[in-house]
CSV table of C-alpha atoms in Angstrom, one decimal:
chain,number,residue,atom,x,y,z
A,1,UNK,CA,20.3,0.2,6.8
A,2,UNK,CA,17.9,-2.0,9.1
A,3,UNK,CA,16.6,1.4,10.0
A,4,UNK,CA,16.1,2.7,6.9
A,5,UNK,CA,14.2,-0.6,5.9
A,6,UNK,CA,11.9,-0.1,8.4
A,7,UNK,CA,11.3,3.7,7.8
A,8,UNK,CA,10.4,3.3,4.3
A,9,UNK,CA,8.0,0.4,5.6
A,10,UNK,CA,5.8,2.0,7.9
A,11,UNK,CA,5.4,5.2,5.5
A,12,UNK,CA,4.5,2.4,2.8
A,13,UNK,CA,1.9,1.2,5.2
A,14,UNK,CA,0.9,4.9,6.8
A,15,UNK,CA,0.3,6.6,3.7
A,16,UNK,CA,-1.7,3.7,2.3
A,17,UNK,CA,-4.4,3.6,5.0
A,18,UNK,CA,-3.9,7.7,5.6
A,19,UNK,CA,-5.1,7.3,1.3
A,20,UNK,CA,-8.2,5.2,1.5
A,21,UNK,CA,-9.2,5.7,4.5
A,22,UNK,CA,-9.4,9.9,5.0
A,23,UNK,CA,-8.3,11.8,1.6
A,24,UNK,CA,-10.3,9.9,-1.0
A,25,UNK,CA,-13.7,11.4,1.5
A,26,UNK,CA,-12.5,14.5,1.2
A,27,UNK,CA,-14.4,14.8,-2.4
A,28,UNK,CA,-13.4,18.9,-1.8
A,29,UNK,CA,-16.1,20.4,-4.7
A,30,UNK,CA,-17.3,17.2,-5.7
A,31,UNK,CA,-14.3,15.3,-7.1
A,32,UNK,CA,-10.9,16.7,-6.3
A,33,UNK,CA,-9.2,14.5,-3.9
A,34,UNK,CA,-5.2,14.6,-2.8
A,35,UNK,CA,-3.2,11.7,-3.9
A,36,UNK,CA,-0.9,12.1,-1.7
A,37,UNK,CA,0.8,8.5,-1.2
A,38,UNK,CA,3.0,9.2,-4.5
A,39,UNK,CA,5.0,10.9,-1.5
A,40,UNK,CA,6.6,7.1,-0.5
A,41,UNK,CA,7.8,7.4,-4.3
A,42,UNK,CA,9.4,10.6,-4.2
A,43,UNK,CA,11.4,10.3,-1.2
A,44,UNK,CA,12.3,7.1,-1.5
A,45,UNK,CA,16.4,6.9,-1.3
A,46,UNK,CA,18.2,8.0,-3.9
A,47,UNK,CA,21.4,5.4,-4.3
A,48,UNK,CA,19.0,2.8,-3.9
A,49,UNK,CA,17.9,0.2,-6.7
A,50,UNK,CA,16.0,1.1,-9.2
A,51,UNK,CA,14.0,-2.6,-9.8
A,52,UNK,CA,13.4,-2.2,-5.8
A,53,UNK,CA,11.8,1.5,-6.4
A,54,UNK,CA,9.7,0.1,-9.7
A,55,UNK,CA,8.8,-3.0,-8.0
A,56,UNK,CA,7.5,-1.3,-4.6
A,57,UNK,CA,5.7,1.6,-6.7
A,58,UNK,CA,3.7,-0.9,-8.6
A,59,UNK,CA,2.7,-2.6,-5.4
A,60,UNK,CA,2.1,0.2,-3.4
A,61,UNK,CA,-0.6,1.7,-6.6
A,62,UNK,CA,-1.6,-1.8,-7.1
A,63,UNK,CA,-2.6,-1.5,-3.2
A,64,UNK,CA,-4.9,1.6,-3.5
A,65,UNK,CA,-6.4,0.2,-6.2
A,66,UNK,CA,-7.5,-2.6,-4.4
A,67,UNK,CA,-9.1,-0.5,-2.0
A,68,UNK,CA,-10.6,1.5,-4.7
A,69,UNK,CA,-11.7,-1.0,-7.2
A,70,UNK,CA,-10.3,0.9,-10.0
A,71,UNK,CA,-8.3,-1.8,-12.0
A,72,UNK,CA,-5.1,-0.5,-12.3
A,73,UNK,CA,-4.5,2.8,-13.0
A,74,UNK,CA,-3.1,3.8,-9.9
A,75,UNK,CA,-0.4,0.9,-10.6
A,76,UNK,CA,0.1,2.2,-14.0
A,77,UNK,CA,0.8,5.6,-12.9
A,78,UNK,CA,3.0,5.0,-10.2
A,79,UNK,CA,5.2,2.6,-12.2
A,80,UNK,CA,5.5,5.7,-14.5
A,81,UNK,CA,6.7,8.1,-12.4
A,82,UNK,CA,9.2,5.4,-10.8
A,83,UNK,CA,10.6,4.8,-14.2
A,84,UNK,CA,11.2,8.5,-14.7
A,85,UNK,CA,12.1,9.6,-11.5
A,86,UNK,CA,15.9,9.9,-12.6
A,87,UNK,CA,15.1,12.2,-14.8
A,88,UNK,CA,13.1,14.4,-13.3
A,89,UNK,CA,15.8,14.4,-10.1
A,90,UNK,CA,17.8,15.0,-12.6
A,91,UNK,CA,16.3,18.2,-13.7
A,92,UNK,CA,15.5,19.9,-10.6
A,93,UNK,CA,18.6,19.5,-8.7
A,94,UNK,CA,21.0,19.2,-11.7
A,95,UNK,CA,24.3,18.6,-9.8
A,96,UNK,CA,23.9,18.0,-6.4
A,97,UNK,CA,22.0,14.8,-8.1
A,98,UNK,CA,24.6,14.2,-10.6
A,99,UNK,CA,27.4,13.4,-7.7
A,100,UNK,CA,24.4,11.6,-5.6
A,101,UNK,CA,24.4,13.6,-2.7
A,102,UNK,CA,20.8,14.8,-2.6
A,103,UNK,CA,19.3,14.6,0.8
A,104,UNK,CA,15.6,15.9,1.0
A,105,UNK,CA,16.0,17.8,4.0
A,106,UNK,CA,18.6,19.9,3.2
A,107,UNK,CA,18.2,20.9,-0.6
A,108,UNK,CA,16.5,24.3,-1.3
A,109,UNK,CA,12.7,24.7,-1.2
A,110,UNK,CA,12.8,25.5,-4.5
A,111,UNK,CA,14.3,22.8,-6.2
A,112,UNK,CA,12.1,20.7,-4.1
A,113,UNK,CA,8.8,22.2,-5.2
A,114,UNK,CA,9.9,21.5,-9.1
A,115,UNK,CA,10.5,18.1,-8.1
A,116,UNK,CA,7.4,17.7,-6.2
A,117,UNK,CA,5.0,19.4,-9.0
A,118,UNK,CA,6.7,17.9,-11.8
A,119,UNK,CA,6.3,14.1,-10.1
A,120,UNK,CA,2.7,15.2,-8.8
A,121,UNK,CA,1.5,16.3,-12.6
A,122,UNK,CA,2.9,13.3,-14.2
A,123,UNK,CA,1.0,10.8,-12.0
A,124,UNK,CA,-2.1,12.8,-11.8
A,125,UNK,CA,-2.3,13.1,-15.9
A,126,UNK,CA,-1.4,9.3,-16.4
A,127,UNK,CA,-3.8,8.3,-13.4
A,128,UNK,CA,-6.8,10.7,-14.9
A,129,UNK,CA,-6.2,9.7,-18.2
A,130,UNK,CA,-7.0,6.0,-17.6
A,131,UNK,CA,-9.1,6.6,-15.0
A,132,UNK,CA,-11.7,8.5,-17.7
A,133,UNK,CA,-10.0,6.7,-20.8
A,134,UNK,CA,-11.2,8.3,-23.8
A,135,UNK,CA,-10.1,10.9,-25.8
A,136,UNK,CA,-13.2,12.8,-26.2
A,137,UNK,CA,-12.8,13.8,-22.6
A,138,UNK,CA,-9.8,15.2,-22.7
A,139,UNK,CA,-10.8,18.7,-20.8
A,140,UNK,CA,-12.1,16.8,-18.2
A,141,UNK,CA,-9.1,15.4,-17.3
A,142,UNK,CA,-6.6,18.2,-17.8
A,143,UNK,CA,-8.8,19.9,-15.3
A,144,UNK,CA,-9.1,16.7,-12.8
A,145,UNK,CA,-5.3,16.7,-13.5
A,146,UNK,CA,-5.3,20.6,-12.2
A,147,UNK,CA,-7.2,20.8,-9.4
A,148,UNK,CA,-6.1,17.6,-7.9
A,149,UNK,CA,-2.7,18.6,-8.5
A,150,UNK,CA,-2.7,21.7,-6.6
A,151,UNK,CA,-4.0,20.1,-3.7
A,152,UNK,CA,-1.7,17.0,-3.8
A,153,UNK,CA,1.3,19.7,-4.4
A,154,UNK,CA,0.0,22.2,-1.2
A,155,UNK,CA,-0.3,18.4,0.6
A,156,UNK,CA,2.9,16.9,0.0
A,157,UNK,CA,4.7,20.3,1.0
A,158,UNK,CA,3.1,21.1,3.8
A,159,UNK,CA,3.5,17.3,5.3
A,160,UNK,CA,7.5,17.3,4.0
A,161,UNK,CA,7.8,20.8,6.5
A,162,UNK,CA,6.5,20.0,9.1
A,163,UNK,CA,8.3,16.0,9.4
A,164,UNK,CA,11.1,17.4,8.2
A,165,UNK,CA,14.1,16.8,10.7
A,166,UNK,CA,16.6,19.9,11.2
A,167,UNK,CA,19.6,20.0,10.3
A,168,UNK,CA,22.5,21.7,11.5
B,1,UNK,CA,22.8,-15.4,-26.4
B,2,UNK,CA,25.2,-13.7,-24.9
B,3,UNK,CA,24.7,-10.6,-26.2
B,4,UNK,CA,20.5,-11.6,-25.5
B,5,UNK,CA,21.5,-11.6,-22.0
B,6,UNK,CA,23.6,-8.2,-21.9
B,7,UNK,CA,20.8,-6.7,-23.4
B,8,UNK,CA,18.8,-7.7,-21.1
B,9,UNK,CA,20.9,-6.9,-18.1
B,10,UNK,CA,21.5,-3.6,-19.6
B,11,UNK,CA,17.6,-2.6,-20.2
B,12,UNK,CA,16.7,-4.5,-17.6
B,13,UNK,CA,14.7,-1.2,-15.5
B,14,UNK,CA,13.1,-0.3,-19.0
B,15,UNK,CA,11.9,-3.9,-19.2
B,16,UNK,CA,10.7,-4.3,-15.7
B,17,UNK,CA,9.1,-0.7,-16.4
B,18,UNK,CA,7.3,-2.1,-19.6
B,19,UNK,CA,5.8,-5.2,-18.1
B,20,UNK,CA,5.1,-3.6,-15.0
B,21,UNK,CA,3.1,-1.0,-16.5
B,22,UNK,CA,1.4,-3.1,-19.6
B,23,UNK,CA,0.0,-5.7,-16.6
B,24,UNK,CA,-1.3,-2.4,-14.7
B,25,UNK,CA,-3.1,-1.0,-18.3
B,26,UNK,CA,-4.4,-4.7,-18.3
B,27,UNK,CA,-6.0,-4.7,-15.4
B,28,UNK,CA,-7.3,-1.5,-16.1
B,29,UNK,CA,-8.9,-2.4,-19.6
B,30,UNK,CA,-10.5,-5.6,-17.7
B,31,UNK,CA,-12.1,-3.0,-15.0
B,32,UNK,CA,-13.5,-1.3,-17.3
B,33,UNK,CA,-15.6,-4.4,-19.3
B,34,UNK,CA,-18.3,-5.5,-17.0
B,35,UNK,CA,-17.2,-8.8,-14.7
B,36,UNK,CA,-14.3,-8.6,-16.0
B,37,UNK,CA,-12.3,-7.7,-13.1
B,38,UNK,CA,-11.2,-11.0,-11.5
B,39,UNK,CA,-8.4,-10.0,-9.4
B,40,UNK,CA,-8.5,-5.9,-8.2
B,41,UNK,CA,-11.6,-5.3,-6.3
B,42,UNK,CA,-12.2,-4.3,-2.5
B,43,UNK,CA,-14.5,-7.5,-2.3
B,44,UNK,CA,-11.7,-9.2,-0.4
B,45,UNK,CA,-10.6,-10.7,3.4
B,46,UNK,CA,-7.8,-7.7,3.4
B,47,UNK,CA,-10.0,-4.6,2.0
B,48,UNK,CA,-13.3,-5.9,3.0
B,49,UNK,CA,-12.1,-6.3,6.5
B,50,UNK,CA,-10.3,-2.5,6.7
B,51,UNK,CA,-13.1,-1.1,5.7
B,52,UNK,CA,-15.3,-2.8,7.9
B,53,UNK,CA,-13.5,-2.2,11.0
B,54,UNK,CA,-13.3,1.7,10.1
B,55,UNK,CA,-17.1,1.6,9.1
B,56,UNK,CA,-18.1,0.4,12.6
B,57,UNK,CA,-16.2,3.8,14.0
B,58,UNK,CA,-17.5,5.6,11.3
B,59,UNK,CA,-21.3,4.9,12.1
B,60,UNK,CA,-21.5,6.2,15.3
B,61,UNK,CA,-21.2,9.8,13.5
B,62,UNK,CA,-24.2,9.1,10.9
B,63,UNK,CA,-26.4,7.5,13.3
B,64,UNK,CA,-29.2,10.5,13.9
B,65,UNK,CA,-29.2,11.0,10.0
B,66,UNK,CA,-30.2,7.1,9.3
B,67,UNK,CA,-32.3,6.9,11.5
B,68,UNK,CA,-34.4,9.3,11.0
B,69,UNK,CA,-33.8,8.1,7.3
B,70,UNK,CA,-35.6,4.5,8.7
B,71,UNK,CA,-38.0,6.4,10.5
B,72,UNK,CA,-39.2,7.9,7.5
B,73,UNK,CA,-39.7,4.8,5.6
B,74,UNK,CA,-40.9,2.9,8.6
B,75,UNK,CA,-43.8,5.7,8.8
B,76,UNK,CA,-44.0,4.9,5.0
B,77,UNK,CA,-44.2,1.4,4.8
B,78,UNK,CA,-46.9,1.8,8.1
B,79,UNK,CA,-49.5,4.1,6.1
B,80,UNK,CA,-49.3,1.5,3.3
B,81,UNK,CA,-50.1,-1.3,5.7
B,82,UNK,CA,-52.7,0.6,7.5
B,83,UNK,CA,-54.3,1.3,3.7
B,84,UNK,CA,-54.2,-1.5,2.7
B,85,UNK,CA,-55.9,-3.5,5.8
B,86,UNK,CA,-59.3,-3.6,3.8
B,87,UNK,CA,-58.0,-5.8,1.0
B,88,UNK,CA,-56.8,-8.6,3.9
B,89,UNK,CA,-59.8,-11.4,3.3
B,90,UNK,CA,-60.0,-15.3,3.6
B,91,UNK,CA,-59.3,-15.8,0.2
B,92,UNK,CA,-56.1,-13.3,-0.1
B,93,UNK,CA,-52.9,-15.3,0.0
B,94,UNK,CA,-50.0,-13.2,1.5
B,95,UNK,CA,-48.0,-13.2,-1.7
B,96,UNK,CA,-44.6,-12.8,0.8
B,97,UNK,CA,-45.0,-16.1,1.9
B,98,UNK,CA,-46.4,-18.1,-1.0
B,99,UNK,CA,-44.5,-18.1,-4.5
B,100,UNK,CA,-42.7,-14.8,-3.9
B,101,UNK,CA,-40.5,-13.7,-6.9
B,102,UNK,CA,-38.6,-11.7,-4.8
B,103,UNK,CA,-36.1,-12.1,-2.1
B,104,UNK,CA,-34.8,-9.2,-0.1
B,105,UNK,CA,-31.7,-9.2,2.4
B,106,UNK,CA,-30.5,-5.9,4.1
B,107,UNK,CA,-27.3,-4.9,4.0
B,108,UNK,CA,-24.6,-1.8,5.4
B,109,UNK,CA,-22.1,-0.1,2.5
B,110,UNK,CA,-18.7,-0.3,4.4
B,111,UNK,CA,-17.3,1.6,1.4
B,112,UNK,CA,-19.0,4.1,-0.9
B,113,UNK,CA,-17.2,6.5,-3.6
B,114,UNK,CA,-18.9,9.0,-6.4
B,115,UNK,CA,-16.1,11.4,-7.4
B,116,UNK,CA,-14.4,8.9,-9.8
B,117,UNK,CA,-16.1,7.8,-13.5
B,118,UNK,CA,-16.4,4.1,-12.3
B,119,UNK,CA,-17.6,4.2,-9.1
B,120,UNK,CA,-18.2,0.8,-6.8
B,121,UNK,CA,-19.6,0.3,-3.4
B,122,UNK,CA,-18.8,-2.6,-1.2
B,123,UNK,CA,-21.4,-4.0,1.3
B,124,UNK,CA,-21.1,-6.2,4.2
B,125,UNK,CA,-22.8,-9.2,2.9
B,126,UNK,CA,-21.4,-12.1,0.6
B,127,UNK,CA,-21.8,-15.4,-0.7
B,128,UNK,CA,-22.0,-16.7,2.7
B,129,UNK,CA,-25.3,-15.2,3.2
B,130,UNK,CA,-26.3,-16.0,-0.3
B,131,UNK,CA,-25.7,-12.8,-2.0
B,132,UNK,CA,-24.5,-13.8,-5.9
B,133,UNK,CA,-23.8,-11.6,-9.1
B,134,UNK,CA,-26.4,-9.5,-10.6
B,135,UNK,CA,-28.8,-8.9,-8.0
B,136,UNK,CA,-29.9,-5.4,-7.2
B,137,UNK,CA,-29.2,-3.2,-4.7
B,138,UNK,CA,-31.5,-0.1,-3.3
B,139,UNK,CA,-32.0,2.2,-0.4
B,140,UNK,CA,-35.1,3.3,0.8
B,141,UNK,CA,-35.7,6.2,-1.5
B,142,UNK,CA,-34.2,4.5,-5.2
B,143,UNK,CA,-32.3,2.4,-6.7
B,144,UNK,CA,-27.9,1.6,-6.0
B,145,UNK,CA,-26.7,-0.4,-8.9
B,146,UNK,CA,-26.1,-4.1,-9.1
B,147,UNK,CA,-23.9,-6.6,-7.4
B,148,UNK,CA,-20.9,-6.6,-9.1
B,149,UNK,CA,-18.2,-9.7,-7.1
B,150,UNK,CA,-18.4,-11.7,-4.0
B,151,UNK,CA,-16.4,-12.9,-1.8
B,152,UNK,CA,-17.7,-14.9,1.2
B,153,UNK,CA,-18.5,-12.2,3.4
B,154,UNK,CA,-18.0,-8.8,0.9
B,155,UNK,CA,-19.7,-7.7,-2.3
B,156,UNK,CA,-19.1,-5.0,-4.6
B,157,UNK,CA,-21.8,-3.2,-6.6
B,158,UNK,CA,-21.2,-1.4,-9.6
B,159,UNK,CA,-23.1,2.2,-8.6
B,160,UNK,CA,-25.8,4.2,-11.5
B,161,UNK,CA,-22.9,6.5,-10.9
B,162,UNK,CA,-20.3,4.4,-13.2
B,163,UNK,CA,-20.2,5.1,-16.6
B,164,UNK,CA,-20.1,1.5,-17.7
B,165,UNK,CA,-23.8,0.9,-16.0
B,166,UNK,CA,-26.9,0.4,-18.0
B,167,UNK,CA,-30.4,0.3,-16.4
B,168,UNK,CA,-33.7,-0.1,-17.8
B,169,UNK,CA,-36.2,2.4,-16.4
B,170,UNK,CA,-39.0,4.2,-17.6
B,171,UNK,CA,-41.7,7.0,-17.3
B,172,UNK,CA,-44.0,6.2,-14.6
B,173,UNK,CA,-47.0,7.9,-16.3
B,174,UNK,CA,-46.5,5.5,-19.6
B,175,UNK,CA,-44.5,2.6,-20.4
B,176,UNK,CA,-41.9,4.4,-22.5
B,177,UNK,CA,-38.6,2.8,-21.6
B,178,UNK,CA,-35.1,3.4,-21.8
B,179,UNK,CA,-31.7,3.7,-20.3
B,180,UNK,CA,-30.2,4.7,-17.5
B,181,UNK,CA,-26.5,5.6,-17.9
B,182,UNK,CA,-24.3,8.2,-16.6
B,183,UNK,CA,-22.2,11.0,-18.0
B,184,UNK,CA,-19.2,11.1,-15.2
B,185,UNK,CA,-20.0,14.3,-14.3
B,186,UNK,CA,-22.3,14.9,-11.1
B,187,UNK,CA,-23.7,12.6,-8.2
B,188,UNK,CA,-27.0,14.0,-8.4
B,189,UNK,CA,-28.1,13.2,-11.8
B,190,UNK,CA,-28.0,10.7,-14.3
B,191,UNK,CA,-29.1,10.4,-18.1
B,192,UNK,CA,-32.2,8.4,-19.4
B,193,UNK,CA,-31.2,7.7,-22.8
B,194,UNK,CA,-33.8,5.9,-25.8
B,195,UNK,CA,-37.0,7.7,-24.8
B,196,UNK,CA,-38.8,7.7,-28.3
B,197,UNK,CA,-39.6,11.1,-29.7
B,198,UNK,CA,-43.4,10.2,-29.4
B,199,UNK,CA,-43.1,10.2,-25.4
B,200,UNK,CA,-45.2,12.9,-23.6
B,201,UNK,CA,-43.7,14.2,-20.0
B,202,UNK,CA,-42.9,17.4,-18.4
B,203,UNK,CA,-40.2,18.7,-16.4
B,204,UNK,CA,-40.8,17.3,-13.1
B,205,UNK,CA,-42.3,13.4,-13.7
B,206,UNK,CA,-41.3,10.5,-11.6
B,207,UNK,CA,-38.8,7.9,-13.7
B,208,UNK,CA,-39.5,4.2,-12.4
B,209,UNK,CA,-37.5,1.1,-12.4
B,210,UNK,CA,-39.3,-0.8,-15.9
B,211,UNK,CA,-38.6,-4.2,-14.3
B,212,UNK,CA,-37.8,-5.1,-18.1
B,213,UNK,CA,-33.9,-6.3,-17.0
B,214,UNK,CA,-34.9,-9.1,-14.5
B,215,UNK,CA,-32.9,-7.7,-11.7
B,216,UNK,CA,-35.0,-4.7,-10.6
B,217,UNK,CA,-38.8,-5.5,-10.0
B,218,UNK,CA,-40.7,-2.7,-11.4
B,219,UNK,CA,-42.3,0.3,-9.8
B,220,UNK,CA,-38.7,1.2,-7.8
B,221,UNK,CA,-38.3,5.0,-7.4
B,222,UNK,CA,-35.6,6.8,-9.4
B,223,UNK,CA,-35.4,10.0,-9.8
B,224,UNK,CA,-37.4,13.3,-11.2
B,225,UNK,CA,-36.7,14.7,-14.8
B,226,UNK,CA,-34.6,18.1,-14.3
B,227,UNK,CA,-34.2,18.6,-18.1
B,228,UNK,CA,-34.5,17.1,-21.6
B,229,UNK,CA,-33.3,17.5,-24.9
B,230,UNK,CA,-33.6,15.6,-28.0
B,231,UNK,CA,-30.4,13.7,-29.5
B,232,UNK,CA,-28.4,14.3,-31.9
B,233,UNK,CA,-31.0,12.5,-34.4
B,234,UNK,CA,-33.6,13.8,-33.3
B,235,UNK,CA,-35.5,10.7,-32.9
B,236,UNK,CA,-35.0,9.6,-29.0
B,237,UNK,CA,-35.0,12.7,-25.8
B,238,UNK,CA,-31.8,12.6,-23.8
B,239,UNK,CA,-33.5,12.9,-20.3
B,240,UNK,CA,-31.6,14.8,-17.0
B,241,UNK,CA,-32.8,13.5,-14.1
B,242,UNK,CA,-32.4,14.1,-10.6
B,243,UNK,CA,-31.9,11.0,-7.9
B,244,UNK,CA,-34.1,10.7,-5.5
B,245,UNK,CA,-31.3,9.4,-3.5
B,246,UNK,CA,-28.2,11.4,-1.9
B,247,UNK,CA,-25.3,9.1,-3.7
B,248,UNK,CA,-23.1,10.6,-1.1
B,249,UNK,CA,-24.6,9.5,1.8
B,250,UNK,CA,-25.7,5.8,1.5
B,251,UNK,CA,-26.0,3.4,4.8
B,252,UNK,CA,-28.4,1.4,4.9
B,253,UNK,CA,-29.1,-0.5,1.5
B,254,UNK,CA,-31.4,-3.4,0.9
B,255,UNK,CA,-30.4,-6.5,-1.8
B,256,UNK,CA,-33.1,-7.5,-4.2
B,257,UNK,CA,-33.0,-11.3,-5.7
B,258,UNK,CA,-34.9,-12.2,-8.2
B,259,UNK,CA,-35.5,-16.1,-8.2
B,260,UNK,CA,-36.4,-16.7,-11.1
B,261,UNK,CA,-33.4,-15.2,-12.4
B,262,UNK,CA,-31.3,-18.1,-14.1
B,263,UNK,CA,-35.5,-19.1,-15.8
B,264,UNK,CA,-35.6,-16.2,-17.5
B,265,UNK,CA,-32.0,-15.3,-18.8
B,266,UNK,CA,-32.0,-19.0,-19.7
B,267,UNK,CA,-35.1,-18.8,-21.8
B,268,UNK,CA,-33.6,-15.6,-23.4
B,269,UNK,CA,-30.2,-17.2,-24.2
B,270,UNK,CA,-32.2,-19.8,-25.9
B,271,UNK,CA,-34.1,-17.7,-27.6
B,272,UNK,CA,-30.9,-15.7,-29.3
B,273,UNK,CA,-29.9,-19.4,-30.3
């Protein structure tokens, strides 16, 4: 448990300062930048809390936000995605969720890469949406929503491989 | 009450959820009215320091670009003062030294972004070496935006390239004025909005700070116009034009206080009365 604690700390902490300080640069054709720190959300444990997972979510967005000054959409958008986290598990491993066994490193790539791009989009289209907030926009950010996705999707994947321990 | 408490023990992750997210939209509707945001901005000891403590890494790889940046205005700012050598006399009083409406610090941007709608940059100067709200910021080569918050060693500015910023600038061939605002979409141009249909330019023309806002003196480099249209009226041009700055790459900035600042909104507010 202690060692659990202090897991989910430091990746709190890592991908934070891995956020602000390298991938918002990145600016790849202008303005598509990986949000990648939505990772601490998804693999958070399953059986834990849910208040703890909302709670942390809204401080880890309200954190990049800070270092962004942009209000609070990040906040807003994690908070969403910790709210309907359930369901999406739900969804994408059906039972292995339902009798709370899911472990991230052994479920199939497949199931995880529905998870991932189903958590990824949601984010992305409530963060984009505020972040532009107005309606008349609305291409705008479908295609922010798009092209940031892909590369947050290709991010998270890649980074969940290659930490990923083996097991037997 | 019992059953008040049951339902909320039972909803209790939908309620969290709710106020959780309605304090985030909050915050968010507060970013977006000017000095509004009280709370969320990278103006303080925690941010402000991070960012500082990367930036002085971080210089070490921009150093040949800025200064050959400071070279160029240093050779500048010599041929003016070499030109300008025949207008020293007895009578000329040095108008930097006596009754000078304008106070310049420099400053370093330990945090610059352009890809979002509402972009901010934060500087390494604050209150603590008198820095306040609504002063200007520039570069050698144009305008930055404004200062935006302080803290005692951190300010913000609220960059050209945020849609919520408004500018007064004009043509520097007449005094046709208007505003400067941007669309969101790319770092290298902005819109001049309100010229009046009777305006003569051509692709090409310099736009100029009008120093009609208080903040920016006048005569302070923009941008060139790419493109124009007319509106949807037809009776003001909607102006492209192209900064004369590189938003993307901004070190070196310099703060502009105006002291007679609080005079002259004063005597406007009093006015409106």
């Amino acid at each position: 448990m202690n060692n659990l604690f202090s897991i989910h700390t430091v990746r709190f902490f890592v991908l934070v300062l891995v956020q602000v300080l390298i991938l918002n640069h990145i600016n790849f054709l202008g303005y598509i930048n990986p949000y990648f720190y939505i990772l601490f959300i998804a693999l958070f444990p399953i059986k834990n809390n849910r208040v703890i997972l909302i709670l942390l979510s809204f401080f880890l967005g309200l954190t990049i936000d800070l270092f962004l000054d942009t209000g609070g959409i990040h906040a807003a958008a994690c908070v969403f995605i910790a709210y309907i986290r359930p369901v999406i598990l739900k969804f994408s491993f059906g039972t292995i969720y339902e009798h709370q066994t899911v472990k991230f490193n052994s479920v199939d790539f497949d199931s995880k890469l529905i998870y991932l791009t189903l958590l990824t989009v949601m984010h992305h289209l409530v963060l984009f949406s505020l972040e532009i907030f107005s309606i008349s926009k609305i291409l705008l950010v479908l295609q922010k929503t798009l092209f940031s996705s892909i590369f947050t999707i290709l991010l998270s994947i890649t980074v969940t491989i290659i930490f990923s321990r083996k097991t037997k | 009450m019992q059953q008040i408490i049951n339902f909320i023990i039972r909803n209790k992750n939908f309620l969290l959820f709710l106020l959780l997210f309605s304090v985030s939209i909050l915050f968010t509707i507060q970013s977006h009215s000017y000095h509004k945001s009280k709370f969320i901005n990278s103006a303080n000891f925690l941010t402000g320091g991070v960012y500082n403590s990367i930036n002085d890494f971080n210089n070490y790889f921009k150093l040949k670009s800025q200064n050959q940046l400071l070279a160029a205005e240093n050779l500048r700012l010599r041929s003016i003062l070499r030109n300008s050598k025949g207008l020293v006399d007895s009578t000329y009083i040095d108008s930097l030294t006596f009754n000078k409406a304008y106070r310049f610090y420099n400053a370093n941007v330990i945090k610059n972004s352009y890809s979002l709608t509402d972009n901010f940059l934060t500087l390494n100067k604050g209150t603590n070496d008198s820095v306040k709200q609504d002063f200007g910021v520039i570069s050698s080569k144009g305008i930055i935006g404004i200062v935006d918050k302080t803290s005692s060693n951190y300010a913000t500015v609220l960059s050209i390239l945020n849609t919520t910023s408004k500018i007064s600038a004009q043509l520097k061939k007449s005094n046709h004025f208007g505003t400067l605002t941007w669309n969101g979409k790319s770092p290298e141009f902005t819109q001049l909005l309100d010229i009046p249909k009777v305006a003569i330019f051509a692709k090409g023309d310099t736009i100029i700070t009008s120093g009609r806002s208080s903040i920016f003196p006048k005569n302070i480099d923009i941008g060139t116009i790419e493109s124009f249209q007319l509106d949807a009226a037809e009776n003001y041009y909607e102006i492209e034009v192209k900064l004369f700055n590189d938003m993307t790459s901004i070190e070196h900035v310099y703060i502009i206080e105006n002291v007679d600042l609080s005079e002259i909104t004063n005597l406007e507010n009093g006015v409106n009365e």
